[in-house]
XYZ file of C-alpha atoms in Angstrom:
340
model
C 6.927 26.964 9.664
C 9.040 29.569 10.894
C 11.814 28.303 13.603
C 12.385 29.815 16.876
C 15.816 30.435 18.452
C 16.058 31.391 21.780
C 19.049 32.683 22.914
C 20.247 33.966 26.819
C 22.952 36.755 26.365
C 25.244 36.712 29.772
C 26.842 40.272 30.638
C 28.737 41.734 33.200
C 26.422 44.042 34.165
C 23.511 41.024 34.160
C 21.390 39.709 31.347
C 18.571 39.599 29.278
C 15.097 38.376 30.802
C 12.005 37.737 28.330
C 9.049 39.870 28.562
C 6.445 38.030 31.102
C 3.761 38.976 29.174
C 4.897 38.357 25.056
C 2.724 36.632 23.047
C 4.471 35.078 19.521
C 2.172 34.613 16.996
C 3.166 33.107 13.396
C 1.071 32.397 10.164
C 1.350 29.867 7.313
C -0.422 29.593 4.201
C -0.226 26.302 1.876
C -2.211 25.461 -0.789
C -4.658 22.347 -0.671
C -4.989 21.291 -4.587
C -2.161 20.640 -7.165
C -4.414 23.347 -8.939
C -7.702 25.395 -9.159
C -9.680 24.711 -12.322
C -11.813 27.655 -13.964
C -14.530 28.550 -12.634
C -14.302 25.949 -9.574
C -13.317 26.775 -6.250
C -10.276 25.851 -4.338
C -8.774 25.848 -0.859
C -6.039 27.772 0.667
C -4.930 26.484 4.185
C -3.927 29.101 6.568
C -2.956 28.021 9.969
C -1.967 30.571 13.092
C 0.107 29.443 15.876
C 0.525 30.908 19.138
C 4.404 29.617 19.249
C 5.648 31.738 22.572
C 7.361 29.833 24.751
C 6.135 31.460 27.658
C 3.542 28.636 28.836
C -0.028 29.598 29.441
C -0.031 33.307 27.565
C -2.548 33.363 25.107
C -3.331 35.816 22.728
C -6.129 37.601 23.164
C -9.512 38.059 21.214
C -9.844 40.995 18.566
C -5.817 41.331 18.601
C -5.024 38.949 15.337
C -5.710 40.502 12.041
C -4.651 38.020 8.816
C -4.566 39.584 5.586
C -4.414 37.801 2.814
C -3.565 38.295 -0.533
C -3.625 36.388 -3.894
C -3.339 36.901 -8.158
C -5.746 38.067 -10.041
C -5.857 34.432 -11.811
C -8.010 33.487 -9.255
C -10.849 35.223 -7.043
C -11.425 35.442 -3.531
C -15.197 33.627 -2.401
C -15.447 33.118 1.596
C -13.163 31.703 4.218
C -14.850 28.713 6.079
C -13.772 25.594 8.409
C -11.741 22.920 7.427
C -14.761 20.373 7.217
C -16.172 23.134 4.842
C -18.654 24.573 7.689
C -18.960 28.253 8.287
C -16.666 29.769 9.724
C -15.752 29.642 13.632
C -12.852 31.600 16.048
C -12.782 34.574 12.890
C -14.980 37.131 11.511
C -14.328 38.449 7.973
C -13.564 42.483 8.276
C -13.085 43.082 5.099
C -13.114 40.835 1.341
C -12.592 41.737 -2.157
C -12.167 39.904 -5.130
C -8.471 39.480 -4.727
C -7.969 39.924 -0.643
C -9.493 38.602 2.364
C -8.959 40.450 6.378
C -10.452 38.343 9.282
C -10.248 39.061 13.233
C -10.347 36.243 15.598
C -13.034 36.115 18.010
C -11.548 33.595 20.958
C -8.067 33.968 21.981
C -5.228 31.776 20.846
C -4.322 29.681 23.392
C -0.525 29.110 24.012
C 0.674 26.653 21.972
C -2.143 26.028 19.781
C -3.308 26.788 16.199
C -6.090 27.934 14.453
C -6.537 26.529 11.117
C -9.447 27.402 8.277
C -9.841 27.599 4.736
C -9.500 30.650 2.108
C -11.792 28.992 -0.671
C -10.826 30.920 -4.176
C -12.220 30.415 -7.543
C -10.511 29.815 -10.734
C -10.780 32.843 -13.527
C -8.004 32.522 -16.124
C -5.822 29.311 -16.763
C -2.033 30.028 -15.453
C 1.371 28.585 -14.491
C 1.739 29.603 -10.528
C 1.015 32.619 -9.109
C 2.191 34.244 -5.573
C -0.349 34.091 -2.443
C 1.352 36.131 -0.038
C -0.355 36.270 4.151
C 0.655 38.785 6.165
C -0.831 38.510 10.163
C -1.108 42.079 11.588
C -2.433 43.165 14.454
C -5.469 45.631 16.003
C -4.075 48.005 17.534
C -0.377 47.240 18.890
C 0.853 43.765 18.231
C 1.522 41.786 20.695
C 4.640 41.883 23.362
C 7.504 40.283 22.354
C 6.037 39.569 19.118
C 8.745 38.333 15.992
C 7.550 40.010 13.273
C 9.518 37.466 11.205
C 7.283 34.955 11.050
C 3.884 37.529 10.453
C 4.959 36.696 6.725
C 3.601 33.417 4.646
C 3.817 32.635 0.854
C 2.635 29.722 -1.255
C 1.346 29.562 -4.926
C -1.735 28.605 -6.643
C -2.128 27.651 -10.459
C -4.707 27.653 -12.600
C -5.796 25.226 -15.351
C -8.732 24.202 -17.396
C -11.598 21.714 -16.009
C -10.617 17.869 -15.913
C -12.138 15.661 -17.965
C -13.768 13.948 -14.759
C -17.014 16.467 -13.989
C -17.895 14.926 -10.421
C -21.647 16.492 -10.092
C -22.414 14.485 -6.459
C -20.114 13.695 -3.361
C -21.750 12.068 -0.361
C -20.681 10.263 2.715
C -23.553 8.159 5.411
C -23.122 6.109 8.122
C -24.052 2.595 7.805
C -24.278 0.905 10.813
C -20.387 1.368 12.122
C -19.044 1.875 8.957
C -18.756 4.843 6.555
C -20.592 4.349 3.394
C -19.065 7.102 0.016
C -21.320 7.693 -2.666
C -20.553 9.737 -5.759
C -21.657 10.448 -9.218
C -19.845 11.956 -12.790
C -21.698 12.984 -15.487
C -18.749 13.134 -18.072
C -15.159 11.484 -18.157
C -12.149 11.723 -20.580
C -9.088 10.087 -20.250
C -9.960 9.270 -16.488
C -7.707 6.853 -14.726
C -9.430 6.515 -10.725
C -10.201 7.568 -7.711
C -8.020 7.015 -4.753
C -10.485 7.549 -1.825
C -8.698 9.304 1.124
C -9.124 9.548 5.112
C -8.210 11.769 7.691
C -9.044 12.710 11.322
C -8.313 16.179 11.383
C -8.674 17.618 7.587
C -5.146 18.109 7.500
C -3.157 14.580 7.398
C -4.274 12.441 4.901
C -4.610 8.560 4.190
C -5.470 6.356 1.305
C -8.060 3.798 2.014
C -7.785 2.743 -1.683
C -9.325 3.249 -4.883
C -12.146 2.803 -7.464
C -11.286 2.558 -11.376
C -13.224 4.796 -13.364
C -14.790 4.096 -15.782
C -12.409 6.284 -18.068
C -14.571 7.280 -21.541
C -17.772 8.495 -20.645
C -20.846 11.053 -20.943
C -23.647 8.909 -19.228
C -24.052 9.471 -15.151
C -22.095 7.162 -13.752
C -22.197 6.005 -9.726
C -19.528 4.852 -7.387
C -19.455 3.731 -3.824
C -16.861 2.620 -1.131
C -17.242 1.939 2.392
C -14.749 2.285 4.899
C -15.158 -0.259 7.513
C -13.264 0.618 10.459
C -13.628 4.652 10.989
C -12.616 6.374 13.768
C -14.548 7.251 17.249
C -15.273 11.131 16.406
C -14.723 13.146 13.391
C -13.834 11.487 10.188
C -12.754 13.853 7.156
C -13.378 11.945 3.907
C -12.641 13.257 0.016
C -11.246 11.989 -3.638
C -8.100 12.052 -5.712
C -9.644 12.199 -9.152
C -6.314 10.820 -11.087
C -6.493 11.106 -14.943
C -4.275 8.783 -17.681
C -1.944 11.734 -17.750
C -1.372 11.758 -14.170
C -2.728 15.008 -13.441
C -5.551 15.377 -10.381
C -7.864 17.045 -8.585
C -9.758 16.848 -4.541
C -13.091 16.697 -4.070
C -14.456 18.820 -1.766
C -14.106 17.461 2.023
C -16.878 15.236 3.441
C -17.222 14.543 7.511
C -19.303 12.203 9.324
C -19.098 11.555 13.337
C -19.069 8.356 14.648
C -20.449 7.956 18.558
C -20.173 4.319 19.336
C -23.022 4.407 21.871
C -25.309 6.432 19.529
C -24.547 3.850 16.515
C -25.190 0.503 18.950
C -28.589 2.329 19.883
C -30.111 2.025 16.585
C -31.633 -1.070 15.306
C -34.328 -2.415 12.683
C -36.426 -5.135 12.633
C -37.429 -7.871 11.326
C -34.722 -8.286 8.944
C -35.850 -9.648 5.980
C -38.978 -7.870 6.329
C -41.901 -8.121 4.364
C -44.530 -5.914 5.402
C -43.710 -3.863 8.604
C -40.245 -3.101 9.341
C -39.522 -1.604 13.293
C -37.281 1.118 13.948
C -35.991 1.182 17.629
C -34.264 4.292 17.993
C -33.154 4.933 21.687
C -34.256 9.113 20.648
C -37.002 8.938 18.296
C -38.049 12.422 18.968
C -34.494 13.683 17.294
C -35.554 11.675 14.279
C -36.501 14.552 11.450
C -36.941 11.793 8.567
C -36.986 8.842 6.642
C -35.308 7.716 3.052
C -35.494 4.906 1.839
C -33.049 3.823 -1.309
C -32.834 0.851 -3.606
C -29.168 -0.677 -4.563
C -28.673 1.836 -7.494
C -28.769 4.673 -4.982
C -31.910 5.636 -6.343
C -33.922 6.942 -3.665
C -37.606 5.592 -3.678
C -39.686 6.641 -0.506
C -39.104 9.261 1.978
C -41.448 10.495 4.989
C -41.222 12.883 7.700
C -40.871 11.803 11.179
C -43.899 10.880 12.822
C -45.449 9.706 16.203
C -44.663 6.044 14.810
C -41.116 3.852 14.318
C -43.214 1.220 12.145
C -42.673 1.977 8.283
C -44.896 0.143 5.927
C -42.359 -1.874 3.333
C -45.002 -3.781 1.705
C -45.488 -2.484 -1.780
C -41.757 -2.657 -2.370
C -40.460 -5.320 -4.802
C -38.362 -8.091 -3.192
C -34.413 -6.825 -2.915
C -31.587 -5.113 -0.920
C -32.096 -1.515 0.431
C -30.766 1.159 2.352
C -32.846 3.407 5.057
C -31.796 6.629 5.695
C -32.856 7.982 9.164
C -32.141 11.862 9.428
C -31.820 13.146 12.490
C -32.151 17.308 13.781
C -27.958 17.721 14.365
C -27.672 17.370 10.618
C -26.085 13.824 10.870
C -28.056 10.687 8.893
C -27.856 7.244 10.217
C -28.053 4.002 7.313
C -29.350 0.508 7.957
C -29.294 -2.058 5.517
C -32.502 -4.035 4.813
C -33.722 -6.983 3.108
C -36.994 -6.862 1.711
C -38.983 -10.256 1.084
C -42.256 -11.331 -0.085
């Protein structure tokens, strides 16, 4: 991050004022992965800072113009969010295999940042390569502007897959507590997974990890559940570790957590046995049903319909998990015991 001195400049003829309307805007670029592996895609954080220290000037919409640029070891795909949703605050001007030009849409509020993701794809296995980011400007840049910091570099490298293929990556809530599910389908010298947290996609924190099971070419499932998330956005994703030390991240996995909205769900009776209740304080935002057994095998699903009574009666005795799906895109677990 590029550092700011400010300096006042005392003559006898009188002295140097600041422009009352500059606007300093700076850009940095940082890679998100040790590495990209071929033919997977990778994320390049870029994050642009309205650093003026002239409070309350914001730079303005259609004024910011990002360019950036990487190696031809890797390809340019998209730009998106940092919870992996489309893209927000930018549009994309222009995109090639090997450079990417955006314009943001809002202003830049005085000392704030926008952050989002350059997601690249892996061609042809390399030691590190140059990204270079250069922020320019439609039309005249801005007042006072330091050109400066309008200049970012970081590097990305290359390698071949890791033995750990990770074909399924999911996160639920479970009552008040955040249940991960994922799946490989081949591992080779695989060590674990260290299972990380964060509440804004860009500071992370290990909640702890799950051995692998190291030699492997059967599909193999893993869970963890984090207990004690956060009121609001949650960020979840792996560390896939192998013997050798060397890793990869999982793509990024969010789930919201709304205190009020979780108490207002409930299920009963529980055990059930033939009619299980659903008393949802918004039944009408309810899209769907899922029901899965303790494999993560999922065994029934329905569509929302004018009744919160699901028939449970032809299911063998056991542990399960419903799914309720609701029309915002966010899915709500219960845990149910099933007796006959």
């Amino acid at each position: 991050m590029k550092k700011i001195l400010l300096a006042c400049a005392v003559f006898t003829v009188g002295f140097w004022v600041p422009d009352a309307n500059a606007q300093d805007v700076d850009i940095n670029i940082l890679r998100d992965t040790a590495a990209v592996e071929i033919g997977l895609p990778g994320n390049i954080l870029v994050t642009i800072c309205n650093v003026d220290p002239n409070e309350g000037l914001e730079a303005p919409a259609n004024k910011l113009r990002p360019l950036i640029s990487v190696s031809p070891i890797v390809e340019i795909i998209g730009a998106v969010n940092l919870d992996n949703s489309p893209l927000t605050n930018w549009k994309i001007v222009s995109q090639d295999a090997e450079s990417i030009m955006l314009l943001n849409t809002v202003p830049l509020p005085n000392a704030e940042c926008f952050s989002f993701y350059v997601v690249v794809k892996g061609k042809t296995e390399s030691d590190t390569k140059v990204v270079t980011a250069t922020l320019g400007f439609q039309g005249p840049q801005t007042p006072g502007n330091l050109t400066g910091n309008d200049n970012s570099t970081t590097g990305v490298k290359v390698r071949p897959p890791l033995p750990v293929t990770l074909v399924s990556f999911a996160a639920v809530r479970e009552g008040q507590a955040s249940m991960l599910r994922w799946s490989t389908s081949e591992e080779v010298n695989s060590d674990y997974f260290e299972v990380q947290h964060s509440t804004d996609a860009k500071k992370w924190a290990k909640l702890g990890e799950v051995r692998s099971h190291g030699e492997s070419r059967a599909l193999r499932h893993y869970s963890f559940t984090h207990e004690n998330p956060a009121a609001g956005d949650n960020f979840y994703r792996l560390k896939m570790v192998d013997i050798d030390e060397t890793f990869a991240y999982s793509r990024i996995r969010r789930l919201g957590f709304d205190a009020a909205h979780m108490l207002s769900v409930t299920t009963f009776p529980n055990p059930v046995s033939d009619e299980l209740v659903i008393d949802h304080h918004d039944w009408a935002s309810v899209t769907g049903l899922s029901l899965f057994d303790k494999s993560g095998k999922k065994i029934a699903s329905q569509a929302q319909t004018a009744s919160n009574v699901l028939d449970v009666s032809s299911f063998s005795s056991g542990a399960y998990v419903l799914q309720i799906a609701h029309k915002d895109g966010s899915v709500l677990s219960r845990k149910i015991l099933i007796v006959h």
